[in-house]
């Protein structure tokens, strides 16, 4: 029997109050999260499945970060794998095979195998307009041609004959003297 003013009633009341104060934030959070997941009607008849672009102003920044992260993911998996002319495995790889594998594995794009064929794909880009994912071509290497993938801030990923899969700078004297052209393979109307 509960008697008003009884200490056991007061303890039960405090426990109940404590329980209620703990449960209220959970209820509020649940309501807010369920509101976030409620689908909203769209006035557009277009299907998002067929849309390839992010519909907001920072698309270029988002897209650049996405492309750069994919290239760095590939680089991380291949870092320091040695150069081997004609190679296309972790036992040894050449520059054009690395570019081909990166585009296939990270972007689902099939590029030709050789540097000479890769230098004809996409659209020619001036050096000052390079963006993440652009191909960078040089007059260097055993065949007189070399290729890498531009990251940003004049950095590019490639397979060096001396250090294997690595990141270098276009500003290094060696690469600066041998730079030939850039090619844009990953493009949409906002990247061009």
Coordinates of C-alpha atoms in Angstrom, one line a residue:
X1 CA 0.0 0.0 0.0
X2 CA 1.3 3.4 -1.0
X3 CA 1.1 6.1 1.6
X4 CA 1.5 9.7 0.5
X5 CA 4.8 11.1 1.9
X6 CA 6.2 7.6 2.3
X7 CA 9.9 7.4 1.4
X8 CA 9.3 4.3 -0.8
X9 CA 6.8 6.3 -2.8
X10 CA 9.3 9.1 -3.2
X11 CA 12.0 6.6 -4.4
X12 CA 9.6 5.0 -6.9
X13 CA 8.6 8.5 -8.1
X14 CA 12.3 9.5 -8.6
X15 CA 13.0 6.2 -10.5
X16 CA 10.0 6.8 -12.7
X17 CA 11.1 10.4 -13.3
X18 CA 14.6 9.3 -14.1
X19 CA 13.3 6.7 -16.5
X20 CA 11.0 9.2 -18.3
X21 CA 13.9 11.7 -18.7
X22 CA 16.0 8.9 -20.2
X23 CA 13.3 7.7 -22.6
X24 CA 12.2 11.2 -23.9
X25 CA 15.4 11.9 -25.9
X26 CA 15.1 8.4 -27.5
X27 CA 11.5 9.1 -28.5
X28 CA 12.5 12.5 -29.9
X29 CA 15.4 11.0 -31.9
X30 CA 13.2 8.3 -33.2
X31 CA 10.6 10.8 -34.5
X32 CA 13.3 13.0 -36.1
X33 CA 15.0 10.0 -37.8
X34 CA 11.7 8.6 -39.1
X35 CA 10.9 12.1 -40.5
X36 CA 14.2 12.1 -42.3
X37 CA 13.4 8.7 -44.0
X38 CA 10.0 9.7 -45.1
X39 CA 10.0 9.8 -48.9
X40 CA 9.0 13.1 -50.4
X41 CA 7.0 13.4 -53.6
X42 CA 8.9 14.7 -56.6
X43 CA 7.5 17.1 -59.2
X44 CA 10.1 15.7 -61.6
X45 CA 9.2 12.8 -63.9
X46 CA 12.9 12.0 -64.5
X47 CA 14.3 8.8 -63.0
X48 CA 17.4 9.2 -60.8
X49 CA 18.6 5.9 -62.1
X50 CA 19.4 7.5 -65.4
X51 CA 20.9 10.7 -63.9
X52 CA 24.7 10.9 -63.7
X53 CA 25.1 14.2 -62.0
X54 CA 24.8 15.4 -58.4
X55 CA 22.0 18.1 -58.3
X56 CA 23.6 20.8 -56.2
X57 CA 26.1 23.7 -56.6
X58 CA 29.1 22.0 -55.1
X59 CA 29.0 19.2 -57.8
X60 CA 32.5 20.0 -59.1
X61 CA 34.0 19.8 -55.6
X62 CA 32.1 16.7 -54.7
X63 CA 33.0 15.1 -58.1
X64 CA 36.7 16.0 -57.8
X65 CA 36.9 14.5 -54.3
X66 CA 35.1 11.4 -55.4
X67 CA 37.4 10.9 -58.4
X68 CA 40.5 11.7 -56.3
X69 CA 39.5 9.2 -53.6
X70 CA 39.0 6.4 -56.2
X71 CA 42.5 7.1 -57.7
X72 CA 44.1 7.1 -54.2
X73 CA 42.3 3.9 -53.4
X74 CA 43.9 2.3 -56.4
X75 CA 47.2 3.8 -55.6
X76 CA 47.1 2.5 -52.0
X77 CA 46.5 -1.1 -53.3
X78 CA 49.4 -0.8 -55.7
X79 CA 51.9 1.5 -53.9
X80 CA 55.5 0.6 -54.6
X81 CA 54.7 -2.3 -56.9
X82 CA 57.7 -2.4 -59.2
X83 CA 57.8 -1.3 -62.8
X84 CA 58.0 -4.1 -65.4
X85 CA 57.6 -3.3 -69.1
X86 CA 54.6 -5.2 -70.4
X87 CA 53.6 -6.2 -66.8
X88 CA 50.0 -6.0 -65.5
X89 CA 50.1 -7.7 -62.1
X90 CA 51.4 -7.0 -58.6
X91 CA 54.6 -8.8 -59.6
X92 CA 55.3 -5.9 -61.9
X93 CA 53.3 -3.4 -63.9
X94 CA 53.9 -0.7 -66.6
X95 CA 52.4 2.7 -66.8
X96 CA 49.7 2.0 -69.3
X97 CA 48.5 -1.2 -67.6
X98 CA 48.2 0.8 -64.3
X99 CA 46.1 3.4 -66.0
X100 CA 44.0 0.8 -67.8
X101 CA 43.4 -1.2 -64.5
X102 CA 42.6 2.0 -62.5
X103 CA 40.0 3.2 -65.0
X104 CA 38.4 -0.3 -65.3
X105 CA 38.4 -1.1 -61.5
X106 CA 37.6 2.3 -60.1
X107 CA 35.4 3.9 -62.9
X108 CA 34.2 1.0 -65.0
X109 CA 35.8 2.4 -68.1
X110 CA 37.7 0.2 -70.5
X111 CA 40.7 2.0 -71.9
X112 CA 43.1 0.6 -74.5
X113 CA 46.2 -1.2 -73.2
X114 CA 49.0 0.8 -74.7
X115 CA 50.2 4.3 -74.0
X116 CA 50.1 5.1 -77.7
X117 CA 46.4 4.1 -77.9
X118 CA 45.5 5.8 -74.5
X119 CA 46.9 9.1 -75.8
X120 CA 44.1 9.3 -78.3
X121 CA 41.1 8.7 -76.0
X122 CA 39.1 11.5 -74.5
X123 CA 39.5 15.2 -75.1
X124 CA 42.8 17.1 -75.2
X125 CA 43.2 19.4 -72.1
X126 CA 45.7 22.2 -71.4
X127 CA 48.0 21.6 -68.5
X128 CA 46.5 24.6 -66.6
X129 CA 43.0 23.0 -66.9
X130 CA 43.9 19.6 -65.6
X131 CA 41.4 18.0 -63.1
X132 CA 41.5 14.8 -61.0
X133 CA 41.2 11.8 -63.3
X134 CA 42.7 13.4 -66.4
X135 CA 45.5 11.5 -68.2
X136 CA 48.9 13.1 -68.2
X137 CA 51.3 12.1 -71.0
X138 CA 55.0 12.5 -71.3
X139 CA 57.8 12.0 -73.7
X140 CA 59.8 9.6 -71.5
X141 CA 60.3 6.0 -70.6
X142 CA 61.5 2.9 -72.5
X143 CA 59.1 3.5 -75.4
X144 CA 59.5 7.3 -75.5
X145 CA 56.0 7.6 -74.0
X146 CA 54.8 7.7 -70.4
X147 CA 51.3 8.1 -68.9
X148 CA 49.9 8.8 -65.4
X149 CA 46.6 10.0 -63.8
X150 CA 46.3 13.5 -62.5
X151 CA 45.3 14.0 -58.8
X152 CA 45.4 17.7 -58.0
X153 CA 47.9 20.4 -57.1
X154 CA 50.2 19.3 -59.9
X155 CA 50.4 15.7 -58.4
X156 CA 49.9 12.6 -60.5
X157 CA 49.9 8.8 -59.9
X158 CA 52.0 6.7 -62.3
X159 CA 54.5 3.8 -62.5
X160 CA 58.1 5.0 -62.3
X161 CA 60.8 2.8 -63.7
X162 CA 62.8 3.5 -60.5
X163 CA 60.2 3.5 -57.7
X164 CA 57.3 1.6 -59.1
X165 CA 53.7 2.9 -58.5
X166 CA 54.2 6.3 -57.0
X167 CA 52.9 9.9 -56.8
X168 CA 55.1 12.6 -58.4
X169 CA 54.8 16.3 -59.1
X170 CA 54.5 17.8 -62.6
X171 CA 56.7 20.6 -61.2
X172 CA 59.7 18.2 -60.8
X173 CA 62.3 19.2 -63.4
X174 CA 62.3 15.7 -64.9
X175 CA 58.5 15.7 -65.5
X176 CA 58.2 19.4 -66.3
X177 CA 60.7 19.0 -69.3
X178 CA 58.9 15.9 -70.6
X179 CA 55.3 16.9 -70.2
X180 CA 53.4 16.4 -73.5
X181 CA 49.7 16.7 -73.0
X182 CA 46.6 16.0 -70.9
X183 CA 43.5 14.0 -71.9
X184 CA 40.1 14.1 -70.2
X185 CA 38.4 10.8 -70.2
X186 CA 36.1 11.4 -67.2
X187 CA 33.9 14.2 -68.2
X188 CA 30.5 15.8 -68.2
X189 CA 29.3 19.3 -69.0
X190 CA 30.4 20.7 -65.7
X191 CA 34.0 19.3 -65.9
X192 CA 34.8 20.5 -69.4

